[in-house]
Coordinates of C-alpha atoms and ligand atoms in Angstrom, one line a residue:
X658 CA 140.7 71.3 89.1
X659 CA 140.9 73.6 92.0
X660 CA 139.7 76.9 90.1
X661 CA 136.6 75.3 88.9
X662 CA 134.5 74.7 91.9
X663 CA 135.6 78.5 93.2
X664 CA 134.2 80.0 89.8
X665 CA 130.8 78.0 90.4
X666 CA 130.7 79.0 93.7
X667 CA 131.4 82.6 92.9
X668 CA 128.8 82.3 90.1
X669 CA 126.5 80.9 92.4
X670 CA 126.9 83.7 94.9
X671 CA 126.7 86.3 92.3
X672 CA 123.4 84.9 90.8
X673 CA 122.0 84.8 94.2
X674 CA 123.0 88.2 95.0
X675 CA 121.6 89.2 91.7
X676 CA 118.2 87.6 92.5
X677 CA 118.0 89.4 95.8
X678 CA 118.8 92.7 94.3
X679 CA 115.9 92.0 91.6
X680 CA 113.7 90.8 94.6
X681 CA 114.3 94.0 96.5
X682 CA 114.4 96.5 93.8
X683 CA 110.9 98.0 93.1
X684 CA 109.1 97.8 89.9
X685 CA 109.9 101.0 87.9
X686 CA 110.5 104.3 88.9
X687 CA 108.3 107.2 90.4
X688 CA 109.5 111.0 90.0
X689 CA 107.8 114.4 91.0
X690 CA 108.2 117.8 89.4
X691 CA 106.7 120.7 91.3
X692 CA 106.8 124.1 89.8
X693 CA 105.4 127.4 91.0
X694 CA 105.3 130.1 88.1
X695 CA 103.0 132.4 89.5
X696 CA 103.1 132.2 93.4
X697 CA 100.8 135.0 94.2
X698 CA 97.8 132.6 92.9
X699 CA 99.0 130.1 95.7
X700 CA 99.0 127.1 93.2
X701 CA 101.9 124.4 93.3
X702 CA 101.8 122.5 89.9
X703 CA 102.6 119.1 90.2
X704 CA 103.6 116.2 87.8
X705 CA 103.9 112.7 88.6
X706 CA 105.3 110.1 86.5
X707 CA 105.5 106.5 87.4
X708 CA 107.1 103.9 85.1
X709 CA 106.7 100.2 85.2
X710 CA 103.6 100.1 87.3
X711 CA 101.6 96.7 86.6
X712 CA 97.8 96.5 86.9
X713 CA 94.8 97.4 84.8
X714 CA 93.9 100.2 87.2
X715 CA 96.1 102.5 89.8
X716 CA 94.7 104.1 92.4
X717 CA 96.4 107.6 93.1
X718 CA 95.8 108.9 96.7
X719 CA 96.4 112.1 98.7
X720 CA 96.9 111.6 102.5
X721 CA 94.2 112.7 104.9
X722 CA 96.4 113.8 107.5
X723 CA 100.0 114.5 108.4
X724 CA 102.0 112.6 111.1
X725 CA 102.8 114.8 114.2
X726 CA 99.5 116.7 113.6
X727 CA 96.4 114.4 114.8
X728 CA 93.7 115.9 112.8
X729 CA 92.0 115.0 109.5
X730 CA 93.1 117.8 107.0
X731 CA 91.3 116.3 104.0
X732 CA 94.3 118.0 102.0
X733 CA 92.5 116.6 98.8
X734 CA 90.0 119.3 98.9
X735 CA 92.8 121.7 97.4
X736 CA 93.4 119.6 94.7
X737 CA 92.4 121.0 90.8
X738 CA 92.8 119.8 87.3
X739 CA 93.6 116.2 87.6
X740 CA 94.9 114.6 84.7
X741 CA 96.2 111.2 83.5
X742 CA 98.1 110.2 80.6
X743 CA 100.1 107.3 79.2
X744 CA 103.7 107.3 78.5
X745 CA 102.9 108.8 74.8
X746 CA 100.9 111.6 76.2
X747 CA 97.5 109.9 75.4
X748 CA 94.8 110.6 78.0
X749 CA 93.9 107.8 80.4
X750 CA 90.6 107.8 82.0
X751 CA 90.1 108.0 85.8
X752 CA 87.2 108.4 88.3
X753 CA 87.4 109.3 92.0
X754 CA 86.6 106.4 94.0
X755 CA 86.7 108.1 97.5
X756 CA 87.2 111.7 98.7
X757 CA 91.2 111.3 98.4
X758 CA 91.4 108.6 95.6
X759 CA 91.6 108.7 92.1
X760 CA 91.4 105.4 89.9
X761 CA 93.4 105.8 87.0
X762 CA 92.5 103.0 84.2
X763 CA 96.1 102.5 82.9
X764 CA 95.6 99.0 80.9
X765 CA 99.1 98.0 79.5
X766 CA 100.5 101.6 80.0
X767 CA 104.5 101.5 80.5
X768 CA 104.3 104.8 82.2
X769 CA 101.6 107.0 83.8
X770 CA 101.9 110.5 84.4
X771 CA 99.3 112.3 86.5
X772 CA 99.5 116.0 86.9
X773 CA 97.3 118.4 89.2
X774 CA 97.2 121.7 90.8
X775 CA 97.3 122.3 94.5
X776 CA 96.0 125.6 96.3
X777 CA 98.3 126.4 99.1
X778 CA 97.5 129.3 101.2
X779 CA 97.5 128.0 105.0
X780 CA 99.4 129.8 107.5
X781 CA 99.2 126.5 109.3
X782 CA 102.3 124.1 110.2
X783 CA 100.7 121.3 109.1
X784 CA 99.5 122.8 105.6
X785 CA 101.4 124.0 102.5
X786 CA 101.9 127.7 101.5
X787 CA 102.7 129.9 98.6
X788 CA 103.0 133.2 97.7
X789 CA 105.8 135.5 96.4
X790 CA 107.9 135.5 99.6
X791 CA 107.7 132.0 100.7
X792 CA 106.9 128.3 99.5
X793 CA 106.3 125.8 102.2
X794 CA 105.7 122.3 101.1
X795 CA 104.2 120.1 103.9
X796 CA 104.3 117.1 101.9
X797 CA 101.1 115.1 102.7
X798 CA 99.1 117.7 101.1
X799 CA 101.2 118.2 97.9
X800 CA 102.4 114.6 96.8
X801 CA 100.1 111.7 95.9
X802 CA 101.0 108.2 96.6
X803 CA 99.9 105.1 94.5
X804 CA 98.0 102.9 96.8
X805 CA 99.9 99.6 98.1
X806 CA 103.3 101.4 97.0
X807 CA 104.3 103.5 99.7
X808 CA 107.5 101.7 100.1
X809 CA 108.4 102.8 96.4
X810 CA 111.6 105.1 96.3
X811 CA 110.8 108.6 94.7
X812 CA 112.5 111.6 93.4
X813 CA 111.5 115.0 93.7
X814 CA 112.6 117.8 91.5
X815 CA 111.6 121.3 92.3
X816 CA 111.5 124.5 90.1
X817 CA 111.4 127.3 92.5
X818 CA 109.9 130.9 92.0
X819 CA 112.7 132.7 89.9
X820 CA 113.2 135.6 92.8
X821 CA 114.4 132.4 95.0
X822 CA 117.7 131.0 95.7
X823 CA 117.4 128.7 98.7
X824 CA 115.8 125.3 99.4
X825 CA 115.8 124.0 102.9
X826 CA 114.7 120.3 103.6
X827 CA 115.4 117.0 105.3
X828 CA 115.4 115.1 101.7
X829 CA 118.9 113.7 100.6
X830 CA 120.0 115.7 97.2
X831 CA 120.4 114.0 94.1
X832 CA 124.2 114.4 93.2
X833 CA 124.5 116.0 89.9
X834 CA 121.0 117.1 89.7
X835 CA 120.3 120.7 91.0
X836 CA 117.3 121.4 93.1
X837 CA 116.5 117.4 92.9
X838 CA 115.9 115.0 95.8
X839 CA 115.4 111.6 96.8
X840 CA 113.5 109.6 99.3
X841 CA 113.8 105.7 100.0
X842 CA 110.0 105.5 100.3
X843 CA 106.9 107.7 100.7
X844 CA 107.1 107.9 104.7
X845 CA 110.3 109.4 104.4
X846 CA 109.1 111.9 101.5
X847 CA 106.1 112.7 103.9
X848 CA 108.3 113.4 106.7
X849 CA 110.2 116.0 104.8
X850 CA 108.8 119.4 104.7
X851 CA 110.6 122.0 102.3
X852 CA 110.9 125.7 102.5
X853 CA 111.8 127.5 99.4
X854 CA 112.7 131.3 99.5
X855 CA 115.4 133.7 100.7
X856 CA 115.8 132.4 103.8
X857 CA 118.8 133.1 106.2
X858 CA 121.1 130.0 106.2
X859 CA 123.2 129.0 109.5
X860 CA 125.4 125.9 109.7
X861 CA 127.0 124.1 112.2
X862 CA 128.5 120.3 112.8
X863 CA 128.5 118.2 115.5
X864 CA 130.5 114.8 115.2
X865 CA 130.8 115.8 111.6
X866 CA 127.2 115.8 111.0
X867 CA 125.8 118.8 109.5
X868 CA 123.1 120.6 111.0
X869 CA 121.5 123.6 109.2
X870 CA 119.4 126.5 110.4
X871 CA 116.9 128.1 107.6
X872 CA 115.5 131.0 109.3
X873 CA 113.1 133.6 107.6
X874 CA 113.5 136.3 110.4
X875 CA 116.0 135.9 113.1
X876 CA 115.8 139.4 114.2
X877 CA 118.7 140.7 116.0
X878 CA 119.5 137.5 117.9
X879 CA 123.2 136.9 118.3
X880 CA 123.8 134.3 115.9
X881 CA 126.9 132.8 117.1
X882 CA 125.2 132.3 120.5
X883 CA 121.9 130.8 119.0
X884 CA 124.3 128.4 117.3
X885 CA 126.1 127.4 120.2
X886 CA 123.1 127.1 122.2
X887 CA 121.6 124.5 119.8
X888 CA 124.6 122.8 119.4
X889 CA 124.2 122.1 123.0
X890 CA 120.6 121.2 122.7
X891 CA 121.5 118.4 120.0
X892 CA 124.6 117.3 122.0
X893 CA 122.5 117.1 125.5
X894 CA 119.7 115.2 123.7
X895 CA 122.3 112.8 121.8
X896 CA 124.1 112.0 125.3
X897 CA 120.7 111.3 127.0
X898 CA 119.9 108.7 124.4
X899 CA 123.2 107.4 123.1
X900 CA 123.5 108.3 119.5
X901 CA 122.6 110.9 116.6
X902 CA 120.4 108.6 114.1
X903 CA 120.6 110.9 111.1
X904 CA 123.0 112.0 108.2
X905 CA 122.0 115.8 108.4
X906 CA 119.4 117.9 110.2
X907 CA 117.5 120.9 109.0
X908 CA 115.7 123.6 111.2
X909 CA 113.1 125.1 109.4
X910 CA 112.0 128.4 111.1
X911 CA 109.2 130.4 109.5
X912 CA 108.3 133.9 110.4
X913 CA 104.7 134.7 111.7
X914 CA 102.6 131.8 112.8
X915 CA 102.5 129.3 115.6
X916 CA 103.4 125.6 116.4
X917 CA 106.0 123.3 115.1
X918 CA 105.9 119.7 113.6
X919 CA 108.8 117.1 114.5
X920 CA 110.5 115.1 111.6
X921 CA 113.0 112.3 111.6
X922 CA 115.8 114.8 110.4
X923 CA 114.0 118.1 110.5
X924 CA 111.6 120.4 112.1
X925 CA 109.4 122.7 110.6
X926 CA 108.3 125.5 113.0
X927 CA 107.2 129.2 113.2
X928 CA 109.9 130.8 115.3
X929 CA 111.4 134.1 114.6
X930 CA 113.9 136.6 116.5
X931 CA 111.1 138.6 118.3
X932 CA 110.7 138.2 121.9
X933 CA 114.3 136.5 122.2
X934 CA 115.7 139.5 124.1
X935 CA 114.6 138.8 127.3
X936 CA 115.9 136.0 129.2
X937 CA 112.7 134.1 129.9
X938 CA 111.7 134.7 126.1
X939 CA 115.1 133.3 124.7
X940 CA 114.8 130.3 127.0
X941 CA 111.0 129.8 125.9
X942 CA 112.3 129.8 122.3
X943 CA 115.2 127.4 123.3
X944 CA 112.6 125.0 125.0
X945 CA 110.4 124.9 122.0
X946 CA 113.2 124.2 120.0
X947 CA 114.6 121.7 122.2
X948 CA 110.9 119.9 122.5
X949 CA 110.7 119.8 118.4
X950 CA 114.2 118.5 118.3
X951 CA 113.8 115.9 121.3
X952 CA 111.1 114.5 119.1
X953 CA 113.4 113.1 116.6
X954 CA 113.9 110.4 119.4
X955 CA 110.6 110.5 121.2
X956 CA 107.7 109.9 118.7
X957 CA 109.4 109.8 115.4
X958 CA 111.7 106.8 116.8
X959 CA 110.4 105.9 120.4
X960 CA 107.0 105.5 119.6
X961 CA 103.6 104.0 120.5
X962 CA 102.8 101.3 118.1
X963 CA 100.1 103.2 116.4
X964 CA 102.4 106.0 115.4
X965 CA 104.2 104.2 112.6
X966 CA 103.9 102.9 109.9
X967 CA 100.9 105.1 109.3
X968 CA 97.7 104.7 107.7
X969 CA 97.6 107.9 105.7
X970 CA 93.7 107.5 104.9
X971 CA 92.2 107.8 108.6
X972 CA 92.8 108.6 112.3
X973 CA 95.8 106.5 113.7
X974 CA 94.5 106.1 117.5
X975 CA 96.7 105.9 120.4
X976 CA 96.4 106.3 124.5
X977 CA 99.7 107.4 124.6
X978 CA 100.1 111.0 123.4
X979 CA 100.8 112.1 126.9
X980 CA 104.0 109.9 126.6
X981 CA 105.1 111.2 123.2
X982 CA 103.8 114.9 123.7
X983 CA 104.0 115.3 127.5
X984 CA 107.4 113.6 128.3
X985 CA 109.0 115.8 125.5
X986 CA 107.6 118.8 127.2
X987 CA 109.3 117.4 130.5
X988 CA 112.5 116.7 128.7
X989 CA 112.5 120.1 126.7
X990 CA 113.4 121.7 130.2
X991 CA 115.7 118.9 131.3
X992 CA 117.7 119.1 128.5
X993 CA 118.3 122.8 128.7
X994 CA 118.8 122.3 132.4
X995 CA 121.5 119.6 131.8
X996 CA 123.4 121.7 129.1
X997 CA 123.5 124.4 131.7
X998 CA 121.1 126.9 129.7
X999 CA 118.5 126.9 132.5
X1000 CA 119.2 127.4 136.2
X1001 CA 117.4 124.8 138.8
X1002 CA 115.0 127.5 139.7
X1003 CA 114.0 128.1 136.4
X1004 CA 113.5 124.5 135.6
X1005 CA 111.3 124.3 138.8
X1006 CA 109.3 127.4 137.6
X1007 CA 108.9 125.8 134.4
X1008 CA 107.4 122.4 136.4
X1009 CA 105.2 124.9 138.4
X1010 CA 103.8 126.3 135.2
X1011 CA 102.6 123.2 133.4
X1012 CA 101.2 121.7 136.8
X1013 CA 99.3 125.2 137.3
X1014 CA 97.9 125.0 133.6
X1015 CA 96.7 121.5 134.2
X1016 CA 95.0 122.1 137.7
X1017 CA 93.4 125.1 136.6
X1018 CA 91.5 123.6 133.6
X1019 CA 88.3 122.2 134.9
X1020 CA 88.4 119.8 132.3
X1021 CA 90.7 117.8 134.5
X1022 CA 87.7 116.7 136.3
X1023 CA 86.2 115.0 133.1
X1024 CA 89.2 113.7 131.0
X1025 CA 92.2 111.7 131.9
X1026 CA 95.5 111.9 130.0
X1027 CA 94.9 108.6 127.9
X1028 CA 91.4 109.8 126.8
X1029 CA 92.9 113.1 126.0
X1030 CA 95.4 111.4 123.7
X1031 CA 92.9 109.0 122.0
X1032 CA 90.2 111.5 121.5
X1033 CA 92.8 114.2 120.3
X1034 CA 91.2 113.7 116.6
X1035 CA 88.0 114.8 117.8
X1036 CA 89.0 117.6 120.0
X1037 CA 92.3 118.7 120.6
X1038 CA 92.3 121.4 117.9
X1039 CA 88.6 122.4 118.7
X1040 CA 88.9 124.5 121.9
X1041 CA 85.4 126.1 121.7
X1042 CA 83.7 127.9 124.4
X1043 CA 83.2 124.6 126.4
X1044 CA 86.5 123.1 125.5
X1045 CA 88.5 123.8 128.7
X1046 CA 85.4 122.7 130.9
X1047 CA 85.3 119.3 129.4
X1048 CA 89.1 118.5 128.2
X1049 CA 92.8 118.7 129.2
X1050 CA 96.1 119.2 127.3
X1051 CA 98.1 116.0 127.2
X1052 CA 101.1 118.1 127.0
X1053 CA 100.4 119.8 130.5
X1054 CA 99.4 116.4 132.2
X1055 CA 101.9 114.2 130.2
X1056 CA 104.6 116.5 131.5
X1057 CA 103.6 116.3 135.1
X1058 CA 103.0 112.4 134.7
X1059 CA 106.8 112.3 133.3
X1060 CA 107.8 114.3 136.2
X1061 CA 105.9 111.9 138.7
X1062 CA 107.5 108.8 136.9
X1063 CA 111.3 110.0 137.0
X1064 CA 110.9 110.9 140.8
X1065 CA 109.4 107.6 141.6
X1066 CA 111.9 105.5 139.4
X1067 CA 114.9 107.4 140.8
X1068 CA 113.6 107.1 144.5
X1069 CA 112.7 103.5 144.0
X1070 CA 116.0 102.4 142.4
X1071 CA 117.9 104.3 145.3
X1072 CA 118.9 106.6 142.7
X1073 CA 120.4 104.3 140.2
X1074 CA 117.7 104.6 137.5
X1075 CA 115.8 107.3 136.1
X1076 CA 113.2 107.9 133.2
X1077 CA 116.0 108.4 130.9
X1078 CA 116.7 104.4 131.2
X1079 CA 113.3 103.9 130.3
X1080 CA 113.7 106.4 127.2
X1081 CA 117.2 104.6 126.2
X1082 CA 115.3 101.2 126.5
X1083 CA 112.4 102.1 124.2
X1084 CA 115.0 103.4 121.8
X1085 CA 117.7 100.6 121.8
X1086 CA 115.1 97.6 122.4
X1087 CA 112.1 98.5 120.6
X1088 CA 113.3 100.8 117.9
X1089 CA 116.6 99.7 117.1
X1090 CA 116.6 95.8 117.9
X1091 CA 112.6 95.0 117.3
X1092 CA 112.3 97.9 114.7
X1093 CA 108.7 98.8 116.0
X1094 CA 106.8 101.0 118.5
X1095 CA 105.9 99.8 121.8
X1096 CA 102.3 98.9 123.3
X1097 CA 100.9 100.5 126.3
X1098 CA 101.8 97.4 128.4
X1099 CA 105.1 97.6 127.1
X1100 CA 105.8 100.9 128.2
X1101 CA 104.4 100.5 131.4
X1102 CA 106.4 97.4 132.2
X1103 CA 109.6 99.3 131.0
X1104 CA 108.8 101.8 133.6
X1105 CA 108.3 99.3 136.1
X1106 CA 111.4 97.6 135.3
X1107 CA 113.5 100.8 135.9
X1108 CA 111.7 101.5 139.3
X1109 CA 112.0 97.8 140.2
X1110 CA 108.5 97.8 141.5
X1111 CA 104.9 97.8 140.2
X1112 CA 103.6 101.5 139.4
X1113 CA 99.7 101.2 139.8
X1114 CA 99.0 104.7 141.1
X1115 CA 100.7 106.4 138.2
X1116 CA 99.5 104.2 135.4
X1117 CA 96.0 102.9 136.9
X1118 CA 95.1 106.2 138.9
X1119 CA 97.0 109.2 137.5
X1120 CA 97.3 108.4 133.7
X1121 CA 94.0 106.8 133.2
X1122 CA 91.7 108.6 135.5
X1123 CA 90.8 111.8 136.6
X1124 CA 91.7 111.4 140.4
X1125 CA 93.6 114.1 141.9
X1126 CA 97.4 113.9 142.0
X1127 CA 99.2 113.9 145.5
X1128 CA 101.9 116.2 144.3
X1129 CA 103.5 116.6 147.7
X1130 CA 104.1 112.8 148.2
X1131 CA 106.2 112.8 144.7
X1132 CA 108.0 115.7 145.4
X1133 CA 109.1 114.7 148.7
X1134 CA 110.9 111.8 147.1
X1135 CA 113.6 114.6 145.9
X1136 CA 113.3 116.4 149.3
X1137 CA 111.1 119.2 148.0
X1138 CA 107.8 120.5 149.1
X1139 CA 104.9 121.8 146.9
X1140 CA 102.4 124.3 148.2
X1141 CA 99.0 122.9 147.0
X1142 CA 96.9 124.8 149.7
X1143 CA 94.1 127.0 148.1
X1144 CA 94.6 130.8 149.4
X1145 CA 91.7 133.2 149.2
X1146 CA 92.6 136.2 147.1
X1147 CA 90.7 139.9 147.5
X1148 CA 87.5 140.2 145.6
X1149 CA 84.7 138.2 144.5
X1150 CA 84.8 135.4 141.8
X1151 CA 82.4 135.0 138.9
X1152 CA 83.7 132.5 136.6
X1153 CA 82.8 133.9 133.3
X1154 CA 85.3 135.3 130.6
X1155 CA 84.4 138.0 128.4
X1156 CA 85.6 139.5 125.3
X1157 CA 84.9 142.5 123.2
X1158 CA 82.8 142.0 119.9
X1159 CA 81.8 144.9 117.6
X1160 CA 82.2 147.1 120.6
X1161 CA 79.8 144.9 122.6
X1162 CA 81.0 143.0 126.0
X1163 CA 80.3 139.2 125.3
X1164 CA 80.9 136.2 127.6
X1165 CA 83.2 134.0 125.5
X1166 CA 83.1 131.0 128.1
X1167 CA 81.6 130.0 131.6
X1168 CA 83.9 127.8 133.9
X1169 CA 82.3 124.6 135.3
X1170 CA 80.5 124.6 138.5
X1171 CA 81.3 128.6 139.1
X1172 CA 78.9 131.3 140.2
X1173 CA 78.4 132.2 136.9
X1174 CA 77.4 128.6 135.7
X1175 CA 75.0 128.2 138.9
X1176 CA 73.5 131.9 138.3
X1177 CA 72.6 130.9 134.8
X1178 CA 75.1 133.0 132.5
X1179 CA 75.8 131.3 129.3
X1180 CA 78.7 131.6 126.6
X1181 CA 77.6 134.1 123.9
X1182 CA 75.5 136.3 126.2
X1183 CA 76.2 140.1 126.0
X1184 CA 76.5 141.8 129.0
X1185 CA 74.7 145.2 129.2
X1186 CA 74.8 146.1 133.1
X1187 CA 75.8 145.0 136.5
X1188 CA 73.7 145.9 139.3
X1189 CA 71.8 148.6 136.8
X1190 CA 75.1 150.1 136.0
X1191 CA 76.2 150.0 132.2
X1192 CA 79.7 148.1 132.1
X1193 CA 82.5 147.3 129.8
X1194 CA 85.3 144.8 130.3
X1195 CA 87.3 146.9 132.8
X1196 CA 84.4 148.6 134.6
X1197 CA 83.1 144.8 135.0
X1198 CA 86.3 143.8 136.7
X1199 CA 86.1 146.9 138.8
X1200 CA 82.9 145.9 140.0
X1201 CA 83.9 142.7 140.6
X1202 CA 87.0 143.8 142.6
X1203 CA 84.8 146.0 145.0
X1204 CA 82.4 143.0 145.7
X1205 CA 82.8 140.3 148.6
X1206 CA 82.1 136.5 148.3
X1207 CA 78.5 136.0 149.0
X1208 CA 77.6 139.3 147.5
X1209 CA 74.6 139.0 145.1
X1210 CA 75.0 141.2 141.8
X1211 CA 72.3 141.6 139.2
X1212 CA 73.3 141.0 135.6
X1213 CA 71.3 142.7 132.6
X1214 CA 72.0 140.6 129.4
X1215 CA 71.1 140.4 125.8
X1216 CA 70.5 136.5 125.0
X1217 CA 69.7 135.6 121.3
X1218 CA 67.6 139.2 120.6
X1219 CA 66.0 139.3 124.0
X1220 CA 66.9 141.2 127.1
X1221 CA 66.9 139.3 130.8
X1222 CA 68.4 140.0 134.2
X1223 CA 69.6 137.1 136.3
X1224 CA 71.0 137.2 139.8
X1225 CA 74.4 135.7 140.6
X1226 CA 75.8 135.1 144.2
X1227 CA 79.4 135.7 143.9
X1228 CA 82.0 133.2 145.2
X1229 CA 85.5 132.9 146.6
X1230 CA 88.6 133.5 144.4
X1231 CA 91.1 130.9 145.4
X1232 CA 94.5 130.1 144.1
X1233 CA 97.0 127.3 144.9
X1234 CA 100.5 128.3 144.1
X1235 CA 102.2 125.1 143.6
X1236 CA 105.3 126.9 144.9
X1237 CA 108.2 124.3 145.1
X1238 CA 111.0 124.6 147.6
X1239 CA 113.4 122.4 149.5
X1240 CA 112.3 120.7 152.8
X1241 CA 114.5 121.5 155.8
X1242 CA 115.9 118.0 156.7
X1243 CA 116.3 115.6 153.6
X1244 CA 117.4 112.4 154.3
X1245 CA 120.6 111.1 152.2
X1246 CA 118.5 109.6 149.5
X1247 CA 116.2 112.5 148.9
X1248 CA 119.2 114.7 148.8
X1249 CA 121.0 112.4 146.3
X1250 CA 117.8 112.2 143.9
X1251 CA 117.4 115.8 144.0
X1252 CA 121.1 116.6 143.2
X1253 CA 121.3 114.0 140.6
X1254 CA 117.8 115.0 139.0
X1255 CA 118.9 118.7 138.6
X1256 CA 122.4 118.2 137.7
X1257 CA 124.2 119.7 134.9
X1258 CA 126.0 117.3 132.6
Ligands
ZN236 ZN1 105.4 118.1 120.5

């Protein structure tokens, strides 16, 4: 009598669990196989087999962009030889219905296998590459997804070129199946680039969590020191936020190129050993790595709502790349400072450099940090001759805004809270608890909660308009002063940058509101002579050095095949140093803020 109800209960629980499992389990399987027999053709061959899909047709899609790189790449342009078959090898009809969509008429087929080749020969961190020395897979440009099924688990089997022995990726390996990896869904697959080749592998562990450095060319850098410094970076970032949220992490460092893209448990970057022998070069390298690493929190998990889940078809707009990128710039140096890898003066010098970069770009008169974030899709990666006149970098201004926020929160909270508290709240409350990103208003609210007061100047003025930042006011909160007085430099100012093209001296850009612009000089003009004397780049600089502000100079130039002469009145060359130094008599609060802000952990 006693047993029966228990059996029924157990059976009920079992059935409930079984039906839950069935509901959660996706239909069928999805598996990729990627081969590359002739890598010098630069073609990956991809076979994508899907079993158990239901529906008369299936749309196979190639993402149009890759998260972290806010630019429409249209990787579908690299795709060739698309074919679709049913499980028995019979051809299935298909048609293209959009630039990145292949609609397969699958009917009742139990399995669909599509295959295609992808041309991969871009040396961009966002795009794939293949030759006989390297196979780099930027997954959004190699792996298609089935429309509506981004949440489907998937495996990837790689058949690397026969000369290669190493595969490095953030994907989880499938036990017992060599060179085969698993992703729980396509967002994870798209977040895990793969490097194949004969790269050097270094490893270290933190709290039992393996970290892999996969590097093509570390040069002569001291491996033990490098590993120890990366350990300090990882530990410092984890201490700041409060946990390490991955099971393993891979640093992919390729030789020769520029840039890096952050991922949930990996980074792909162009980074090599050259230039690491000087202290500034080494620290610059570590800052770059700390930036990309810190992104695993800030942007991959602490994120604006627009940045995940992603729409891979089109632009994903946000006003807050200044937070995701700029505050990561701010923290890249803070992490090194707290780890004792960077001195206080070196940290302040890095602050000085992004403030100077931002202030020297005439675009700061026209574009705010929020507008720069929103419009990155149309202009961040196009820095043409007029780019600096009209746009800013949200990296530089965002870092400056992060610094203002940090100092203001520290001072207003009587040195009890800081921007760290905001980052932790965003991580634990929005990412971990609510499992979502935050809105513009929520980010502001969390900053104001930490400060304990409204922050209209930072948000309504400095972040969203082009109004000048009152740096001295904010630096004084930490008992520092910053020199913003313009100082006149010797020589005269023209305001035109030049470069040599086919042996000719050509104007590459003309600065906004400069003597060159007022005098009628233009980008693409070829400069032939100044005051009747033939010039090249160096002699033009010499002529300008010998002039005074107010002097007139006759510029002979060629413009679209015709020769003309214009007269330019030279201006004053001024510079603001933005040198930062302590004030003489700080208050107790100013001293406390400074000490805590620039402390070592
Ligand atoms: Zn970044």
